[in-house]
């Protein structure tokens, strides 16, 4: 009797594995939403780029930052930040006037050396730009 049980198990086990594999393979299609139920997600990821008007300037001169903001809306707040004392400090805050570009003007630099700036909106930030003050 033992031999017939082993033989039966040897035949049933591969059939069971095959059945599970076929059912699992068809499952994603069975649970997928129909095209009428699927919602369009045309969300553009937010991104910010920034460029200083000058990368080298004299002590006391002003620098203007211009850039592009994609995925943001008119009225969104942008913060110009400067790296100082080991942390990012807000220098100026502006509201986005156009949907795709911005200007942050007249930032006077009062210390010689290398200054690092970036523009931030929530968790979205521009790459850091460097300005050298002589």
GROMACS .gro file of N, CA, C and O in nm:
model
  536
    1UNK      N    1   0.082  -0.119   0.000
    1UNK     CA    2   0.000   0.000   0.000
    1UNK      C    3   0.086   0.126   0.000
    1UNK      O    4   0.046   0.226  -0.057
    2UNK      N    5   0.200   0.116   0.068
    2UNK     CA    6   0.288   0.232   0.072
    2UNK      C    7   0.333   0.271  -0.067
    2UNK      O    8   0.341   0.389  -0.100
    3UNK      N    9   0.362   0.176  -0.149
    3UNK     CA   10   0.411   0.205  -0.282
    3UNK      C   11   0.304   0.273  -0.366
    3UNK      O   12   0.333   0.362  -0.445
    4UNK      N   13   0.177   0.236  -0.351
    4UNK     CA   14   0.072   0.300  -0.430
    4UNK      C   15   0.046   0.443  -0.383
    4UNK      O   16   0.012   0.530  -0.462
    5UNK      N   17   0.062   0.470  -0.253
    5UNK     CA   18   0.046   0.606  -0.202
    5UNK      C   19   0.155   0.697  -0.254
    5UNK      O   20   0.130   0.810  -0.295
    6UNK      N   21   0.278   0.647  -0.258
    6UNK     CA   22   0.390   0.725  -0.313
    6UNK      C   23   0.367   0.753  -0.461
    6UNK      O   24   0.392   0.862  -0.508
    7UNK      N   25   0.325   0.655  -0.532
    7UNK     CA   26   0.302   0.672  -0.675
    7UNK      C   27   0.192   0.775  -0.700
    7UNK      O   28   0.204   0.862  -0.786
    8UNK      N   29   0.084   0.766  -0.624
    8UNK     CA   30  -0.025   0.862  -0.639
    8UNK      C   31   0.022   1.003  -0.605
    8UNK      O   32  -0.009   1.098  -0.675
    9UNK      N   33   0.099   1.018  -0.498
    9UNK     CA   34   0.151   1.149  -0.457
    9UNK      C   35   0.244   1.205  -0.563
    9UNK      O   36   0.245   1.325  -0.591
   10UNK      N   37   0.322   1.120  -0.623
   10UNK     CA   38   0.415   1.163  -0.726
   10UNK      C   39   0.341   1.214  -0.849
   10UNK      O   40   0.389   1.302  -0.920
   11UNK      N   41   0.221   1.161  -0.875
   11UNK     CA   42   0.142   1.208  -0.989
   11UNK      C   43   0.059   1.331  -0.956
   11UNK      O   44   0.040   1.419  -1.038
   12UNK      N   45   0.009   1.341  -0.836
   12UNK     CA   46  -0.081   1.450  -0.796
   12UNK      C   47  -0.002   1.579  -0.766
   12UNK      O   48  -0.047   1.688  -0.800
   13UNK      N   49   0.113   1.569  -0.707
   13UNK     CA   50   0.191   1.687  -0.669
   13UNK      C   51   0.225   1.776  -0.789
   13UNK      O   52   0.197   1.896  -0.786
   14UNK      N   53   0.282   1.724  -0.898
   14UNK     CA   54   0.310   1.811  -1.013
   14UNK      C   55   0.183   1.870  -1.072
   14UNK      O   56   0.181   1.985  -1.116
   15UNK      N   57   0.074   1.797  -1.071
   15UNK     CA   58  -0.052   1.851  -1.123
   15UNK      C   59  -0.101   1.966  -1.036
   15UNK      O   60  -0.151   2.068  -1.085
   16UNK      N   61  -0.085   1.954  -0.905
   16UNK     CA   62  -0.125   2.061  -0.813
   16UNK      C   63  -0.039   2.185  -0.831
   16UNK      O   64  -0.088   2.298  -0.831
   17UNK      N   65   0.091   2.166  -0.847
   17UNK     CA   66   0.183   2.278  -0.869
   17UNK      C   67   0.148   2.350  -0.999
   17UNK      O   68   0.144   2.471  -1.006
   18UNK      N   69   0.119   2.274  -1.102
   18UNK     CA   70   0.082   2.332  -1.230
   18UNK      C   71  -0.048   2.411  -1.219
   18UNK      O   72  -0.059   2.521  -1.272
   19UNK      N   73  -0.144   2.360  -1.148
   19UNK     CA   74  -0.273   2.429  -1.131
   19UNK      C   75  -0.253   2.561  -1.057
   19UNK      O   76  -0.310   2.665  -1.095
   20UNK      N   77  -0.173   2.560  -0.952
   20UNK     CA   78  -0.147   2.683  -0.875
   20UNK      C   79  -0.075   2.785  -0.963
   20UNK      O   80  -0.107   2.903  -0.963
   21UNK      N   81   0.020   2.739  -1.042
   21UNK     CA   82   0.094   2.830  -1.130
   21UNK      C   83   0.002   2.893  -1.233
   21UNK      O   84   0.010   3.014  -1.260
   22UNK      N   85  -0.087   2.815  -1.291
   22UNK     CA   86  -0.181   2.870  -1.390
   22UNK      C   87  -0.278   2.969  -1.327
   22UNK      O   88  -0.309   3.073  -1.385
   23UNK      N   89  -0.326   2.940  -1.209
   23UNK     CA   90  -0.418   3.032  -1.140
   23UNK      C   91  -0.348   3.161  -1.101
   23UNK      O   92  -0.404   3.270  -1.112
   24UNK      N   93  -0.226   3.151  -1.054
   24UNK     CA   94  -0.151   3.270  -1.013
   24UNK      C   95  -0.117   3.356  -1.133
   24UNK      O   96  -0.122   3.479  -1.126
   25UNK      N   97  -0.083   3.297  -1.245
   25UNK     CA   98  -0.047   3.373  -1.364
   25UNK      C   99  -0.166   3.453  -1.416
   25UNK      O  100  -0.151   3.563  -1.468
   26UNK      N  101  -0.285   3.402  -1.398
   26UNK     CA  102  -0.404   3.473  -1.445
   26UNK      C  103  -0.457   3.574  -1.346
   26UNK      O  104  -0.541   3.656  -1.379
   27UNK      N  105  -0.408   3.573  -1.222
   27UNK     CA  106  -0.461   3.661  -1.117
   27UNK      C  107  -0.444   3.809  -1.145
   27UNK      O  108  -0.537   3.886  -1.125
   28UNK      N  109  -0.326   3.857  -1.191
   28UNK     CA  110  -0.314   4.001  -1.214
   28UNK      C  111  -0.416   4.055  -1.314
   28UNK      O  112  -0.473   4.161  -1.295
   29UNK      N  113  -0.443   3.979  -1.419
   29UNK     CA  114  -0.542   4.024  -1.516
   29UNK      C  115  -0.682   4.021  -1.459
   29UNK      O  116  -0.767   4.102  -1.493
   30UNK      N  117  -0.709   3.927  -1.369
   30UNK     CA  118  -0.842   3.915  -1.311
   30UNK      C  119  -0.873   4.031  -1.218
   30UNK      O  120  -0.988   4.072  -1.205
   31UNK      N  121  -0.773   4.084  -1.152
   31UNK     CA  122  -0.796   4.192  -1.056
   31UNK      C  123  -0.762   4.330  -1.110
   31UNK      O  124  -0.777   4.429  -1.041
   32UNK      N  125  -0.714   4.340  -1.232
   32UNK     CA  126  -0.680   4.470  -1.289
   32UNK      C  127  -0.806   4.552  -1.313
   32UNK      O  128  -0.912   4.499  -1.345
   33UNK      N  129  -0.793   4.683  -1.296
   33UNK     CA  130  -0.907   4.772  -1.319
   33UNK      C  131  -0.935   4.782  -1.467
   33UNK      O  132  -0.846   4.779  -1.550
   34UNK      N  133  -1.061   4.795  -1.499
   34UNK     CA  134  -1.097   4.812  -1.639
   34UNK      C  135  -1.055   4.951  -1.684
   34UNK      O  136  -1.041   5.042  -1.602
   35UNK      N  137  -1.037   4.973  -1.815
   35UNK     CA  138  -0.995   5.105  -1.864
   35UNK      C  139  -1.087   5.218  -1.821
   35UNK      O  140  -1.044   5.329  -1.799
   36UNK      N  141  -1.216   5.188  -1.807
   36UNK     CA  142  -1.309   5.294  -1.766
   36UNK      C  143  -1.292   5.330  -1.620
   36UNK      O  144  -1.323   5.441  -1.578
   37UNK      N  145  -1.241   5.236  -1.538
   37UNK     CA  146  -1.221   5.261  -1.396
   37UNK      C  147  -1.085   5.324  -1.367
   37UNK      O  148  -1.068   5.389  -1.265
   38UNK      N  149  -0.989   5.304  -1.456
   38UNK     CA  150  -0.854   5.357  -1.433
   38UNK      C  151  -0.857   5.509  -1.447
   38UNK      O  152  -0.917   5.564  -1.538
   39UNK      N  153  -0.790   5.579  -1.356
   39UNK     CA  154  -0.784   5.725  -1.360
   39UNK      C  155  -0.654   5.768  -1.422
   39UNK      O  156  -0.550   5.708  -1.400
   40UNK      N  157  -0.659   5.876  -1.496
   40UNK     CA  158  -0.540   5.930  -1.559
   40UNK      C  159  -0.454   5.999  -1.454
   40UNK      O  160  -0.504   6.079  -1.376
   41UNK      N  161  -0.326   5.969  -1.454
   41UNK     CA  162  -0.233   6.032  -1.359
   41UNK      C  163  -0.125   6.105  -1.437
   41UNK      O  164  -0.013   6.060  -1.445
   42UNK      N  165  -0.159   6.217  -1.495
   42UNK     CA  166  -0.064   6.298  -1.570
   42UNK      C  167  -0.002   6.402  -1.478
   42UNK      O  168  -0.005   6.520  -1.506
   43UNK      N  169   0.054   6.357  -1.369
   43UNK     CA  170   0.117   6.446  -1.272
   43UNK      C  171   0.263   6.463  -1.309
   43UNK      O  172   0.336   6.367  -1.327
   44UNK      N  173   0.305   6.589  -1.323
   44UNK     CA  174   0.444   6.619  -1.353
   44UNK      C  175   0.517   6.635  -1.221
   44UNK      O  176   0.475   6.710  -1.134
   45UNK      N  177   0.626   6.564  -1.205
   45UNK     CA  178   0.706   6.578  -1.084
   45UNK      C  179   0.765   6.718  -1.080
   45UNK      O  180   0.811   6.770  -1.180
   46UNK      N  181   0.759   6.780  -0.964
   46UNK     CA  182   0.811   6.916  -0.949
   46UNK      C  183   0.963   6.916  -0.959
   46UNK      O  184   1.030   6.825  -0.912
   47UNK      N  185   1.015   7.020  -1.024
   47UNK     CA  186   1.160   7.037  -1.032
   47UNK      C  187   1.191   7.186  -1.039
   47UNK      O  188   1.113   7.264  -1.091
   48UNK      N  189   1.304   7.222  -0.983
   48UNK     CA  190   1.347   7.362  -0.979
   48UNK      C  191   1.492   7.369  -1.026
   48UNK      O  192   1.575   7.290  -0.982
   49UNK      N  193   1.520   7.464  -1.115
   49UNK     CA  194   1.658   7.494  -1.153
   49UNK      C  195   1.682   7.641  -1.125
   49UNK      O  196   1.590   7.722  -1.129
   50UNK      N  197   1.805   7.678  -1.096
   50UNK     CA  198   1.837   7.817  -1.064
   50UNK      C  199   1.974   7.852  -1.119
   50UNK      O  200   2.063   7.766  -1.126
   51UNK      N  201   1.991   7.978  -1.157
   51UNK     CA  202   2.117   8.028  -1.212
   51UNK      C  203   2.141   8.170  -1.159
   51UNK      O  204   2.052   8.254  -1.168
   52UNK      N  205   2.259   8.200  -1.104
   52UNK     CA  206   2.288   8.337  -1.060
   52UNK      C  207   2.322   8.426  -1.180
   52UNK      O  208   2.371   8.377  -1.282
   53UNK      N  209   2.295   8.556  -1.167
   53UNK     CA  210   2.330   8.650  -1.275
   53UNK      C  211   2.481   8.660  -1.292
   53UNK      O  212   2.529   8.686  -1.402
   54UNK      N  213   2.555   8.643  -1.183
   54UNK     CA  214   2.702   8.644  -1.185
   54UNK      C  215   2.751   8.534  -1.093
   54UNK      O  216   2.693   8.511  -0.988
   55UNK      N  217   2.861   8.471  -1.131
   55UNK     CA  218   2.918   8.370  -1.042
   55UNK      C  219   3.036   8.426  -0.963
   55UNK      O  220   3.077   8.368  -0.864
   56UNK      N  221   3.088   8.541  -1.006
   56UNK     CA  222   3.193   8.611  -0.932
   56UNK      C  223   3.155   8.758  -0.924
   56UNK      O  224   3.121   8.820  -1.025
   57UNK      N  225   3.161   8.816  -0.803
   57UNK     CA  226   3.130   8.957  -0.787
   57UNK      C  227   3.207   9.016  -0.671
   57UNK      O  228   3.269   8.945  -0.594
   58UNK      N  229   3.203   9.148  -0.661
   58UNK     CA  230   3.275   9.218  -0.554
   58UNK      C  231   3.189   9.230  -0.430
   58UNK      O  232   3.066   9.225  -0.438
   59UNK      N  233   3.255   9.252  -0.319
   59UNK     CA  234   3.189   9.269  -0.190
   59UNK      C  235   3.086   9.382  -0.200
   59UNK      O  236   3.116   9.490  -0.249
   60UNK      N  237   2.964   9.358  -0.156
   60UNK     CA  238   2.858   9.459  -0.157
   60UNK      C  239   2.773   9.460  -0.282
   60UNK      O  240   2.668   9.524  -0.286
   61UNK      N  241   2.816   9.392  -0.387
   61UNK     CA  242   2.736   9.387  -0.509
   61UNK      C  243   2.617   9.293  -0.491
   61UNK      O  244   2.616   9.207  -0.403
   62UNK      N  245   2.518   9.312  -0.577
   62UNK     CA  246   2.398   9.229  -0.571
   62UNK      C  247   2.402   9.121  -0.678
   62UNK      O  248   2.464   9.136  -0.782
   63UNK      N  249   2.332   9.015  -0.650
   63UNK     CA  250   2.319   8.906  -0.746
   63UNK      C  251   2.169   8.875  -0.760
   63UNK      O  252   2.094   8.882  -0.664
   64UNK      N  253   2.129   8.844  -0.882
   64UNK     CA  254   1.991   8.808  -0.911
   64UNK      C  255   1.988   8.662  -0.953
   64UNK      O  256   2.072   8.618  -1.031
   65UNK      N  257   1.892   8.588  -0.901
   65UNK     CA  258   1.877   8.447  -0.935
   65UNK      C  259   1.755   8.429  -1.024
   65UNK      O  260   1.647   8.480  -0.992
   66UNK      N  261   1.773   8.359  -1.134
   66UNK     CA  262   1.661   8.327  -1.222
   66UNK      C  263   1.656   8.175  -1.237
   66UNK      O  264   1.757   8.106  -1.219
   67UNK      N  265   1.538   8.126  -1.266
   67UNK     CA  266   1.528   7.982  -1.280
   67UNK      C  267   1.396   7.937  -1.335
   67UNK      O  268   1.308   8.017  -1.369
   68UNK      N  269   1.382   7.807  -1.342
   68UNK     CA  270   1.260   7.744  -1.392
   68UNK      C  271   1.201   7.657  -1.282
   68UNK      O  272   1.273   7.592  -1.207
   69UNK      N  273   1.069   7.657  -1.277
   69UNK     CA  274   0.997   7.576  -1.180
   69UNK      C  275   0.891   7.496  -1.255
   69UNK      O  276   0.796   7.553  -1.305
   70UNK      N  277   0.911   7.368  -1.266
   70UNK     CA  278   0.814   7.282  -1.335
   70UNK      C  279   0.734   7.203  -1.233
   70UNK      O  280   0.787   7.159  -1.133
   71UNK      N  281   0.607   7.187  -1.261
   71UNK     CA  282   0.520   7.111  -1.171
   71UNK      C  283   0.470   7.192  -1.053
   71UNK      O  284   0.407   7.138  -0.964
   72UNK      N  285   0.497   7.322  -1.052
   72UNK     CA  286   0.447   7.411  -0.946
   72UNK      C  287   0.339   7.502  -1.004
   72UNK      O  288   0.325   7.514  -1.124
   73UNK      N  289   0.265   7.567  -0.915
   73UNK     CA  290   0.155   7.653  -0.960
   73UNK      C  291   0.185   7.799  -0.927
   73UNK      O  292   0.261   7.830  -0.834
   74UNK      N  293   0.120   7.887  -1.000
   74UNK     CA  294   0.130   8.030  -0.971
   74UNK      C  295   0.082   8.052  -0.827
   74UNK      O  296  -0.020   7.998  -0.785
   75UNK      N  297   0.158   8.130  -0.751
   75UNK     CA  298   0.126   8.156  -0.612
   75UNK      C  299   0.201   8.068  -0.513
   75UNK      O  300   0.203   8.097  -0.394
   76UNK      N  301   0.263   7.961  -0.561
   76UNK     CA  302   0.344   7.877  -0.473
   76UNK      C  303   0.463   7.957  -0.422
   76UNK      O  304   0.517   8.042  -0.493
   77UNK      N  305   0.504   7.932  -0.299
   77UNK     CA  306   0.612   8.006  -0.235
   77UNK      C  307   0.746   7.937  -0.261
   77UNK      O  308   0.760   7.816  -0.242
   78UNK      N  309   0.844   8.017  -0.304
   78UNK     CA  310   0.981   7.968  -0.324
   78UNK      C  311   1.071   8.038  -0.222
   78UNK      O  312   1.059   8.158  -0.200
   79UNK      N  313   1.162   7.963  -0.163
   79UNK     CA  314   1.257   8.019  -0.067
   79UNK      C  315   1.397   8.011  -0.125
   79UNK      O  316   1.443   7.903  -0.161
   80UNK      N  317   1.464   8.127  -0.131
   80UNK     CA  318   1.606   8.129  -0.165
   80UNK      C  319   1.681   8.105  -0.035
   80UNK      O  320   1.661   8.176   0.063
   81UNK      N  321   1.767   8.003  -0.034
   81UNK     CA  322   1.842   7.969   0.086
   81UNK      C  323   1.992   7.980   0.061
   81UNK      O  324   2.039   7.955  -0.049
   82UNK      N  325   2.064   8.018   0.169
   82UNK     CA  326   2.210   8.027   0.165
   82UNK      C  327   2.264   7.934   0.272
   82UNK      O  328   2.210   7.926   0.383
   83UNK      N  329   2.372   7.863   0.239
   83UNK     CA  330   2.432   7.773   0.336
   83UNK      C  331   2.523   7.853   0.427
   83UNK      O  332   2.618   7.916   0.383
   84UNK      N  333   2.491   7.854   0.557
   84UNK     CA  334   2.565   7.936   0.652
   84UNK      C  335   2.570   7.865   0.787
   84UNK      O  336   2.466   7.824   0.839
   85UNK      N  337   2.689   7.854   0.843
   85UNK     CA  338   2.705   7.795   0.976
   85UNK      C  339   2.660   7.650   0.984
   85UNK      O  340   2.607   7.607   1.087
   86UNK      N  341   2.674   7.576   0.875
   86UNK     CA  342   2.638   7.435   0.877
   86UNK      C  343   2.490   7.406   0.852
   86UNK      O  344   2.447   7.292   0.865
   87UNK      N  345   2.411   7.510   0.819
   87UNK     CA  346   2.270   7.485   0.790
   87UNK      C  347   2.221   7.580   0.681
   87UNK      O  348   2.286   7.681   0.650
   88UNK      N  349   2.108   7.547   0.623
   88UNK     CA  350   2.048   7.630   0.518
   88UNK      C  351   1.958   7.735   0.583
   88UNK      O  352   1.871   7.702   0.663
   89UNK      N  353   1.982   7.863   0.547
   89UNK     CA  354   1.909   7.975   0.603
   89UNK      C  355   1.831   8.045   0.491
   89UNK      O  356   1.886   8.070   0.384
   90UNK      N  357   1.704   8.078   0.517
   90UNK     CA  358   1.624   8.148   0.416
   90UNK      C  359   1.672   8.292   0.404
   90UNK      O  360   1.680   8.365   0.502
   91UNK      N  361   1.704   8.332   0.281
   91UNK     CA  362   1.750   8.468   0.252
   91UNK      C  363   1.633   8.553   0.204
   91UNK      O  364   1.617   8.667   0.245
   92UNK      N  365   1.551   8.496   0.117
   92UNK     CA  366   1.440   8.570   0.060
   92UNK      C  367   1.330   8.473   0.021
   92UNK      O  368   1.357   8.360  -0.021
   93UNK      N  369   1.207   8.518   0.032
   93UNK     CA  370   1.091   8.439  -0.006
   93UNK      C  371   1.012   8.513  -0.112
   93UNK      O  372   0.989   8.634  -0.099
   94UNK      N  373   0.973   8.443  -0.218
   94UNK     CA  374   0.892   8.502  -0.325
   94UNK      C  375   0.780   8.406  -0.361
   94UNK      O  376   0.790   8.286  -0.338
   95UNK      N  377   0.674   8.464  -0.420
   95UNK     CA  378   0.566   8.381  -0.473
   95UNK      C  379   0.587   8.367  -0.623
   95UNK      O  380   0.627   8.461  -0.690
   96UNK      N  381   0.558   8.249  -0.673
   96UNK     CA  382   0.572   8.221  -0.815
   96UNK      C  383   0.469   8.304  -0.892
   96UNK      O  384   0.350   8.294  -0.868
   97UNK      N  385   0.517   8.391  -0.982
   97UNK     CA  386   0.431   8.479  -1.059
   97UNK      C  387   0.389   8.417  -1.193
   97UNK      O  388   0.286   8.452  -1.247
   98UNK      N  389   0.473   8.329  -1.246
   98UNK     CA  390   0.443   8.259  -1.370
   98UNK      C  391   0.457   8.110  -1.345
   98UNK      O  392   0.528   8.069  -1.254
   99UNK      N  393   0.391   8.033  -1.427
   99UNK     CA  394   0.387   7.889  -1.404
   99UNK      C  395   0.520   7.819  -1.427
   99UNK      O  396   0.542   7.711  -1.376
  100UNK      N  397   0.611   7.880  -1.503
  100UNK     CA  398   0.732   7.805  -1.537
  100UNK      C  399   0.864   7.872  -1.503
  100UNK      O  400   0.968   7.809  -1.512
  101UNK      N  401   0.864   8.000  -1.465
  101UNK     CA  402   0.992   8.066  -1.437
  101UNK      C  403   0.979   8.165  -1.322
  101UNK      O  404   0.870   8.207  -1.286
  102UNK      N  405   1.094   8.202  -1.266
  102UNK     CA  406   1.096   8.297  -1.154
  102UNK      C  407   1.224   8.379  -1.156
  102UNK      O  408   1.323   8.343  -1.220
  103UNK      N  409   1.220   8.491  -1.083
  103UNK     CA  410   1.336   8.578  -1.062
  103UNK      C  411   1.337   8.620  -0.916
  103UNK      O  412   1.235   8.663  -0.864
  104UNK      N  413   1.452   8.607  -0.853
  104UNK     CA  414   1.471   8.655  -0.716
  104UNK      C  415   1.584   8.755  -0.724
  104UNK      O  416   1.698   8.719  -0.753
  105UNK      N  417   1.553   8.882  -0.700
  105UNK     CA  418   1.651   8.987  -0.728
  105UNK      C  419   1.711   9.052  -0.604
  105UNK      O  420   1.657   9.042  -0.494
  106UNK      N  421   1.822   9.123  -0.630
  106UNK     CA  422   1.889   9.213  -0.536
  106UNK      C  423   1.926   9.148  -0.404
  106UNK      O  424   1.889   9.194  -0.298
  107UNK      N  425   2.004   9.044  -0.410
  107UNK     CA  426   2.058   8.985  -0.289
  107UNK      C  427   2.201   9.035  -0.274
  107UNK      O  428   2.289   8.996  -0.350
  108UNK      N  429   2.225   9.124  -0.176
  108UNK     CA  430   2.359   9.178  -0.154
  108UNK      C  431   2.441   9.081  -0.072
  108UNK      O  432   2.394   9.026   0.027
  109UNK      N  433   2.564   9.063  -0.113
  109UNK     CA  434   2.654   8.973  -0.042
  109UNK      C  435   2.755   9.057   0.036
  109UNK      O  436   2.827   9.138  -0.021
  110UNK      N  437   2.758   9.039   0.166
  110UNK     CA  438   2.838   9.124   0.253
  110UNK      C  439   2.961   9.057   0.312
  110UNK      O  440   3.024   9.113   0.401
  111UNK      N  441   2.996   8.940   0.264
  111UNK     CA  442   3.115   8.872   0.316
  111UNK      C  443   3.193   8.810   0.200
  111UNK      O  444   3.135   8.757   0.107
  112UNK      N  445   3.325   8.821   0.209
  112UNK     CA  446   3.410   8.761   0.106
  112UNK      C  447   3.412   8.610   0.123
  112UNK      O  448   3.399   8.558   0.233
  113UNK      N  449   3.430   8.543   0.010
  113UNK     CA  450   3.438   8.398   0.014
  113UNK      C  451   3.342   8.333  -0.083
  113UNK      O  452   3.287   8.398  -0.171
  114UNK      N  453   3.322   8.206  -0.064
  114UNK     CA  454   3.234   8.129  -0.150
  114UNK      C  455   3.099   8.113  -0.080
  114UNK      O  456   3.093   8.069   0.035
  115UNK      N  457   2.993   8.148  -0.150
  115UNK     CA  458   2.857   8.136  -0.098
  115UNK      C  459   2.782   8.031  -0.179
  115UNK      O  460   2.795   8.027  -0.301
  116UNK      N  461   2.704   7.947  -0.111
  116UNK     CA  462   2.624   7.846  -0.180
  116UNK      C  463   2.476   7.880  -0.160
  116UNK      O  464   2.433   7.913  -0.049
  117UNK      N  465   2.401   7.871  -0.270
  117UNK     CA  466   2.258   7.903  -0.268
  117UNK      C  467   2.179   7.790  -0.331
  117UNK      O  468   2.230   7.714  -0.413
  118UNK      N  469   2.050   7.784  -0.295
  118UNK     CA  470   1.955   7.694  -0.359
  118UNK      C  471   1.816   7.754  -0.343
  118UNK      O  472   1.793   7.841  -0.259
  119UNK      N  473   1.722   7.707  -0.425
  119UNK     CA  474   1.583   7.750  -0.416
  119UNK      C  475   1.500   7.627  -0.378
  119UNK      O  476   1.517   7.520  -0.434
  120UNK      N  477   1.410   7.647  -0.279
  120UNK     CA  478   1.335   7.535  -0.223
  120UNK      C  479   1.185   7.564  -0.224
  120UNK      O  480   1.142   7.677  -0.198
  121UNK      N  481   1.108   7.461  -0.254
  121UNK     CA  482   0.962   7.464  -0.240
  121UNK      C  483   0.922   7.329  -0.178
  121UNK      O  484   0.930   7.226  -0.244
  122UNK      N  485   0.884   7.330  -0.052
  122UNK     CA  486   0.849   7.205   0.017
  122UNK      C  487   0.967   7.110   0.017
  122UNK      O  488   1.076   7.144   0.063
  123UNK      N  489   0.948   6.990  -0.039
  123UNK     CA  490   1.055   6.890  -0.047
  123UNK      C  491   1.133   6.898  -0.178
  123UNK      O  492   1.225   6.821  -0.200
  124UNK      N  493   1.094   6.991  -0.265
  124UNK     CA  494   1.161   7.006  -0.394
  124UNK      C  495   1.264   7.116  -0.383
  124UNK      O  496   1.234   7.226  -0.336
  125UNK      N  497   1.387   7.088  -0.428
  125UNK     CA  498   1.491   7.190  -0.422
  125UNK      C  499   1.577   7.186  -0.547
  125UNK      O  500   1.590   7.083  -0.612
  126UNK      N  501   1.632   7.302  -0.578
  126UNK     CA  502   1.721   7.312  -0.694
  126UNK      C  503   1.858   7.258  -0.657
  126UNK      O  504   1.892   7.246  -0.539
  127UNK      N  505   1.939   7.230  -0.758
  127UNK     CA  506   2.079   7.200  -0.728
  127UNK      C  507   2.144   7.325  -0.667
  127UNK      O  508   2.102   7.438  -0.693
  128UNK      N  509   2.248   7.306  -0.589
  128UNK     CA  510   2.320   7.417  -0.527
  128UNK      C  511   2.401   7.491  -0.631
  128UNK      O  512   2.465   7.429  -0.716
  129UNK      N  513   2.399   7.626  -0.625
  129UNK     CA  514   2.482   7.710  -0.711
  129UNK      C  515   2.581   7.786  -0.624
  129UNK      O  516   2.551   7.818  -0.509
  130UNK      N  517   2.698   7.812  -0.677
  130UNK     CA  518   2.804   7.877  -0.602
  130UNK      C  519   2.831   8.016  -0.657
  130UNK      O  520   2.838   8.036  -0.779
  131UNK      N  521   2.847   8.113  -0.566
  131UNK     CA  522   2.884   8.251  -0.602
  131UNK      C  523   3.010   8.287  -0.523
  131UNK      O  524   3.015   8.265  -0.401
  132UNK      N  525   3.111   8.339  -0.592
  132UNK     CA  526   3.236   8.378  -0.526
  132UNK      C  527   3.237   8.529  -0.507
  132UNK      O  528   3.218   8.604  -0.603
  133UNK      N  529   3.258   8.572  -0.384
  133UNK     CA  530   3.262   8.715  -0.349
  133UNK      C  531   3.407   8.752  -0.324
  133UNK      O  532   3.474   8.693  -0.239
  134UNK      N  533   3.458   8.852  -0.401
  134UNK     CA  534   3.599   8.895  -0.388
  134UNK      C  535   3.610   9.026  -0.315
  134UNK      O  536   3.524   9.107  -0.315
   0.00000   0.00000   0.00000
